[in-house]
Amino acid sequence: MTTTVFFHAHPDDEASGTAGSMILTSRAGHRVVLVYATGGEHGTVPQDLPEGMDLAEYRRGEAAASARLTGTSRVEWLGYVDSGMTGWEQNGHETSFHSANTDGAARRLARVLDEEEADILVGYDWHGGYGHPDHVKVHHVAHRAAELAARRPRVLENTMNRDRMRRQLELARQAGLELDMDADAPADDGNPVGLPEKEIRHAVDVTEVIDGKREVLACHASQEDVQFMLRMPEEVFAAAFGVEHYAEPGRPEGMSSGLPFV
Ligand SMILES: [Zn+2]
């Protein structure tokens, strides 16, 4: 049995990024562990937030529901506060993940890696996919935690395939769809999203469990960006989220389509 620790910045990031891989991995009899860096304190506050409950607590409930659907055996929280987007004043708060000491955060994560004797750790690519300060931090903390772990796990970096996205947008345009999206436009931090295809090692086809992935996303329906994804017509959703991509620094080049977590 292989144990994989999926390390995500906020509750809901696992849903759009790696939920299909998590479902396929747990179904194949392997152990899936999920660690969140922050409580998602700066997300959308839902209308039905019960009085006296804070957003982080509400989102912990959503995360637990997500974990049941992905077959995740254990959910851990590193205990940092959401930093908001680039330039937000929250970035600098002393409890924010963005401002946290990288080694300190990595030690918290390495403790989970050691307890689990993790074989694989999943973080994000060098710019966190789209430059969100907490996502960039996930990249650094994941690599440092792998170094600190008693038994060093393989580190995979969840990312988006920029070339595939460009091709899909072109097809959509040819089909007459007007989309205000550009795969090469600067994202939050000025870099275009994800990585070019040649830097991606694993492309996991999750279309077989795409309905399950949508249900996982629906667990986080309090969030506006999730609501946007859930409004996508089925075929658009499948095109956008049917393949999950991972870079793996230090591995030979070329894209493999196998599930790397089994
Ligand atoms: Zn996030």
Tab-separated table of C-alpha atoms and ligand atoms in Angstrom:
chain	number	residue	atom	x	y	z
A	1	MET	CA	0.000	0.000	0.000
A	2	THR	CA	1.206	3.448	-0.933
A	3	THR	CA	0.510	6.496	1.260
A	4	THR	CA	0.126	9.882	-0.410
A	5	VAL	CA	-0.196	13.165	1.465
A	6	PHE	CA	-2.015	15.808	-0.576
A	7	PHE	CA	-1.021	19.241	0.742
A	8	HIS	CA	-3.415	22.051	-0.185
A	9	ALA	CA	-3.588	25.749	0.691
A	10	HIS	CA	-7.338	26.133	1.352
A	11	PRO	CA	-10.377	23.923	1.839
A	12	ASP	CA	-11.755	23.515	-1.736
A	13	ASP	CA	-8.339	23.453	-3.492
A	14	GLU	CA	-8.335	19.655	-3.300
A	15	ALA	CA	-11.673	19.566	-5.133
A	16	SER	CA	-10.650	21.363	-8.324
A	17	GLY	CA	-7.009	20.236	-8.270
A	18	THR	CA	-6.626	16.624	-7.172
A	19	ALA	CA	-10.024	15.134	-6.185
A	20	GLY	CA	-10.132	12.728	-9.141
A	21	SER	CA	-6.673	11.380	-8.323
A	22	MET	CA	-7.666	11.012	-4.665
A	23	ILE	CA	-10.808	9.039	-5.546
A	24	LEU	CA	-8.909	6.734	-7.933
A	25	THR	CA	-6.100	6.226	-5.402
A	26	SER	CA	-8.341	5.371	-2.432
A	27	ARG	CA	-10.494	3.123	-4.608
A	28	ALA	CA	-7.386	1.189	-5.606
A	29	GLY	CA	-6.803	0.449	-1.911
A	30	HIS	CA	-4.104	3.031	-1.214
A	31	ARG	CA	-4.015	5.522	1.639
A	32	VAL	CA	-4.929	9.146	1.003
A	33	VAL	CA	-4.156	11.861	3.566
A	34	LEU	CA	-5.126	15.510	3.142
A	35	VAL	CA	-3.369	18.427	4.837
A	36	TYR	CA	-4.663	21.996	4.600
A	37	ALA	CA	-2.304	24.888	5.310
A	38	THR	CA	-5.073	27.354	6.204
A	39	GLY	CA	-8.685	27.410	7.327
A	40	GLY	CA	-9.805	29.463	4.296
A	41	GLU	CA	-10.757	32.394	6.535
A	42	HIS	CA	-11.020	34.887	3.645
A	43	GLY	CA	-13.360	32.888	1.458
A	44	THR	CA	-16.987	33.643	0.669
A	45	VAL	CA	-19.174	33.946	3.764
A	46	PRO	CA	-22.325	31.910	3.058
A	47	GLN	CA	-25.798	33.335	3.703
A	48	ASP	CA	-26.654	30.402	5.945
A	49	LEU	CA	-23.615	30.713	8.225
A	50	PRO	CA	-25.078	29.829	11.635
A	51	GLU	CA	-24.827	32.537	14.282
A	52	GLY	CA	-21.755	32.107	16.437
A	53	MET	CA	-19.974	29.934	13.865
A	54	ASP	CA	-16.973	31.368	12.055
A	55	LEU	CA	-16.211	30.720	8.408
A	56	ALA	CA	-13.261	28.425	9.135
A	57	GLU	CA	-15.456	26.163	11.256
A	58	TYR	CA	-18.113	26.068	8.537
A	59	ARG	CA	-15.474	25.164	5.971
A	60	ARG	CA	-14.110	22.390	8.186
A	61	GLY	CA	-17.519	20.777	7.852
A	62	GLU	CA	-17.355	21.108	4.069
A	63	ALA	CA	-13.842	19.619	4.080
A	64	ALA	CA	-15.031	16.622	6.124
A	65	ALA	CA	-17.789	15.970	3.590
A	66	SER	CA	-15.251	16.210	0.769
A	67	ALA	CA	-12.954	13.729	2.546
A	68	ARG	CA	-15.750	11.167	2.816
A	69	LEU	CA	-16.262	11.325	-0.959
A	70	THR	CA	-12.582	11.134	-1.889
A	71	GLY	CA	-11.898	8.214	0.468
A	72	THR	CA	-9.450	10.333	2.464
A	73	SER	CA	-8.448	8.547	5.675
A	74	ARG	CA	-7.141	11.538	7.589
A	75	VAL	CA	-7.523	15.325	7.352
A	76	GLU	CA	-5.023	17.599	9.104
A	77	TRP	CA	-4.823	21.394	9.433
A	78	LEU	CA	-1.468	23.153	9.812
A	79	GLY	CA	-3.322	25.979	11.588
A	80	TYR	CA	-2.330	29.041	9.530
A	81	VAL	CA	-4.672	31.819	8.452
A	82	ASP	CA	-5.627	32.433	4.815
A	83	SER	CA	-3.510	35.291	3.339
A	84	GLY	CA	-5.943	36.543	0.696
A	85	MET	CA	-4.798	37.392	-2.825
A	86	THR	CA	-1.530	39.114	-3.839
A	87	GLY	CA	-1.320	42.612	-2.392
A	88	TRP	CA	-4.099	42.173	0.159
A	89	GLU	CA	-3.327	43.617	3.535
A	90	GLN	CA	-3.949	40.180	5.137
A	91	ASN	CA	-0.736	38.916	3.436
A	92	GLY	CA	1.316	40.538	6.148
A	93	HIS	CA	-0.629	39.365	9.206
A	94	GLU	CA	1.652	37.448	11.497
A	95	THR	CA	-0.599	34.378	11.612
A	96	SER	CA	-1.020	34.287	7.809
A	97	PHE	CA	0.458	31.352	5.959
A	98	HIS	CA	2.237	33.696	3.555
A	99	SER	CA	4.144	35.362	6.403
A	100	ALA	CA	4.857	32.122	8.260
A	101	ASN	CA	8.379	30.882	8.727
A	102	THR	CA	8.901	28.278	5.988
A	103	ASP	CA	10.922	25.920	8.181
A	104	GLY	CA	8.362	26.128	10.972
A	105	ALA	CA	5.508	25.269	8.624
A	106	ALA	CA	7.592	22.525	7.012
A	107	ARG	CA	8.245	20.964	10.426
A	108	ARG	CA	4.488	20.763	11.067
A	109	LEU	CA	3.991	19.059	7.715
A	110	ALA	CA	7.008	16.769	8.160
A	111	ARG	CA	5.466	15.502	11.407
A	112	VAL	CA	2.479	14.239	9.405
A	113	LEU	CA	4.793	12.744	6.773
A	114	ASP	CA	6.659	10.867	9.510
A	115	GLU	CA	3.514	9.647	11.261
A	116	GLU	CA	2.191	8.397	7.955
A	117	GLU	CA	5.540	7.132	6.634
A	118	ALA	CA	4.397	8.898	3.463
A	119	ASP	CA	5.659	7.658	0.115
A	120	ILE	CA	4.490	10.675	-1.884
A	121	LEU	CA	3.803	14.305	-1.030
A	122	VAL	CA	1.786	16.471	-3.397
A	123	GLY	CA	2.333	20.244	-3.349
A	124	TYR	CA	2.109	22.903	-6.079
A	125	ASP	CA	4.338	24.120	-8.915
A	126	TRP	CA	6.843	26.981	-8.379
A	127	HIS	CA	4.222	29.744	-8.677
A	128	GLY	CA	1.383	27.877	-7.040
A	129	GLY	CA	-0.423	27.441	-10.359
A	130	TYR	CA	-1.688	31.027	-10.488
A	131	GLY	CA	0.354	33.026	-8.018
A	132	HIS	CA	-1.871	33.091	-4.937
A	133	PRO	CA	0.566	33.840	-2.075
A	134	ASP	CA	-0.644	30.820	-0.049
A	135	HIS	CA	-0.283	28.533	-3.064
A	136	VAL	CA	3.270	29.715	-3.756
A	137	LYS	CA	4.016	29.061	-0.098
A	138	VAL	CA	2.668	25.493	-0.422
A	139	HIS	CA	5.344	24.883	-3.051
A	140	HIS	CA	8.186	25.951	-0.759
A	141	VAL	CA	6.841	24.335	2.402
A	142	ALA	CA	6.226	21.011	0.627
A	143	HIS	CA	9.776	20.756	-0.705
A	144	ARG	CA	11.270	21.742	2.646
A	145	ALA	CA	9.042	19.270	4.539
A	146	ALA	CA	10.181	16.456	2.235
A	147	GLU	CA	13.798	17.291	3.138
A	148	LEU	CA	12.991	17.287	6.852
A	149	ALA	CA	11.031	14.017	6.824
A	150	ALA	CA	12.753	10.990	8.335
A	151	ARG	CA	12.120	9.119	5.098
A	152	ARG	CA	12.102	11.485	2.139
A	153	PRO	CA	8.941	11.117	0.029
A	154	ARG	CA	8.708	11.740	-3.710
A	155	VAL	CA	7.372	15.263	-4.267
A	156	LEU	CA	4.834	15.866	-7.005
A	157	GLU	CA	3.575	19.333	-7.908
A	158	ASN	CA	-0.061	19.767	-8.831
A	159	THR	CA	-0.303	22.178	-11.760
A	160	MET	CA	-2.313	23.117	-14.849
A	161	ASN	CA	-1.349	22.291	-18.430
A	162	ARG	CA	-1.127	25.692	-20.091
A	163	ASP	CA	-0.711	24.274	-23.612
A	164	ARG	CA	-3.772	22.032	-23.257
A	165	MET	CA	-5.766	24.959	-21.908
A	166	ARG	CA	-4.772	27.100	-24.905
A	167	ARG	CA	-5.833	24.326	-27.314
A	168	GLN	CA	-9.169	23.869	-25.532
A	169	LEU	CA	-9.918	27.593	-25.576
A	170	GLU	CA	-9.123	27.674	-29.295
A	171	LEU	CA	-11.532	24.768	-29.927
A	172	ALA	CA	-14.208	26.514	-27.873
A	173	ARG	CA	-13.704	29.688	-29.897
A	174	GLN	CA	-13.955	27.748	-33.157
A	175	ALA	CA	-17.206	26.268	-31.851
A	176	GLY	CA	-18.514	29.808	-31.467
A	177	LEU	CA	-18.194	30.127	-27.686
A	178	GLU	CA	-17.171	33.548	-26.486
A	179	LEU	CA	-14.841	33.085	-23.566
A	180	ASP	CA	-13.035	35.876	-21.830
A	181	MET	CA	-10.048	33.660	-21.038
A	182	ASP	CA	-6.475	33.572	-22.258
A	183	ALA	CA	-4.107	30.754	-21.254
A	184	ASP	CA	-1.131	33.083	-21.714
A	185	ALA	CA	-2.477	36.111	-19.864
A	186	PRO	CA	-0.769	37.088	-16.609
A	187	ALA	CA	-2.489	35.630	-13.523
A	188	ASP	CA	-2.429	36.933	-9.941
A	189	ASP	CA	1.368	37.258	-9.775
A	190	GLY	CA	1.988	38.284	-13.397
A	191	ASN	CA	2.824	34.778	-14.679
A	192	PRO	CA	0.475	32.816	-16.930
A	193	VAL	CA	-1.287	29.895	-15.199
A	194	GLY	CA	0.270	26.465	-14.667
A	195	LEU	CA	3.197	25.081	-16.632
A	196	PRO	CA	3.961	24.365	-20.275
A	197	GLU	CA	3.296	20.729	-21.207
A	198	LYS	CA	6.969	19.865	-21.537
A	199	GLU	CA	7.478	20.519	-17.815
A	200	ILE	CA	4.631	18.217	-16.762
A	201	ARG	CA	5.355	14.608	-15.836
A	202	HIS	CA	1.969	13.078	-14.997
A	203	ALA	CA	-1.387	13.610	-16.717
A	204	VAL	CA	-4.005	11.630	-14.803
A	205	ASP	CA	-7.221	11.075	-16.725
A	206	VAL	CA	-10.052	11.308	-14.191
A	207	THR	CA	-13.012	11.368	-16.591
A	208	GLU	CA	-14.057	7.971	-15.212
A	209	VAL	CA	-14.781	9.647	-11.858
A	210	ILE	CA	-15.710	13.103	-13.139
A	211	ASP	CA	-19.185	12.959	-11.537
A	212	GLY	CA	-17.529	12.113	-8.226
A	213	LYS	CA	-15.170	15.066	-8.660
A	214	ARG	CA	-18.129	17.354	-9.239
A	215	GLU	CA	-19.754	16.055	-6.045
A	216	VAL	CA	-16.554	16.801	-4.147
A	217	LEU	CA	-16.634	20.358	-5.487
A	218	ALA	CA	-20.282	20.641	-4.455
A	219	CYS	CA	-19.194	19.967	-0.859
A	220	HIS	CA	-17.566	23.428	-0.993
A	221	ALA	CA	-20.581	25.155	-2.530
A	222	SER	CA	-20.330	28.074	-0.073
A	223	GLN	CA	-17.492	29.454	-2.206
A	224	GLU	CA	-18.161	31.769	-5.158
A	225	ASP	CA	-15.413	30.386	-7.378
A	226	VAL	CA	-16.714	26.868	-6.734
A	227	GLN	CA	-20.239	27.977	-7.652
A	228	PHE	CA	-18.817	29.243	-10.940
A	229	MET	CA	-17.282	25.820	-11.670
A	230	LEU	CA	-20.490	24.017	-10.701
A	231	ARG	CA	-22.479	26.143	-13.167
A	232	MET	CA	-20.381	24.832	-16.078
A	233	PRO	CA	-22.274	22.540	-18.467
A	234	GLU	CA	-21.238	18.906	-17.977
A	235	GLU	CA	-19.051	18.691	-21.086
A	236	VAL	CA	-17.270	21.962	-20.340
A	237	PHE	CA	-16.640	20.782	-16.776
A	238	ALA	CA	-15.248	17.476	-18.045
A	239	ALA	CA	-12.982	19.282	-20.516
A	240	ALA	CA	-11.718	21.679	-17.868
A	241	PHE	CA	-11.304	19.200	-14.986
A	242	GLY	CA	-11.034	15.757	-16.620
A	243	VAL	CA	-7.246	15.573	-16.467
A	244	GLU	CA	-5.157	16.337	-13.373
A	245	HIS	CA	-1.565	17.370	-13.969
A	246	TYR	CA	1.576	16.990	-11.878
A	247	ALA	CA	5.168	18.012	-12.380
A	248	GLU	CA	7.838	15.954	-10.665
A	249	PRO	CA	11.231	17.664	-10.535
A	250	GLY	CA	14.109	15.255	-10.924
A	251	ARG	CA	12.146	12.702	-12.958
A	252	PRO	CA	12.895	12.034	-16.609
A	253	GLU	CA	11.021	14.179	-19.109
A	254	GLY	CA	7.971	13.071	-21.038
A	255	MET	CA	4.380	12.828	-19.917
A	256	SER	CA	3.087	9.631	-18.347
A	257	SER	CA	-0.631	8.859	-18.114
A	258	GLY	CA	-0.524	6.332	-15.264
A	259	LEU	CA	-1.800	7.100	-11.751
A	260	PRO	CA	1.428	7.896	-9.854
A	261	PHE	CA	-0.050	7.270	-6.390
A	262	VAL	CA	-0.544	3.497	-6.572
B	1	ZN	ZN	-6.550	28.115	-2.671
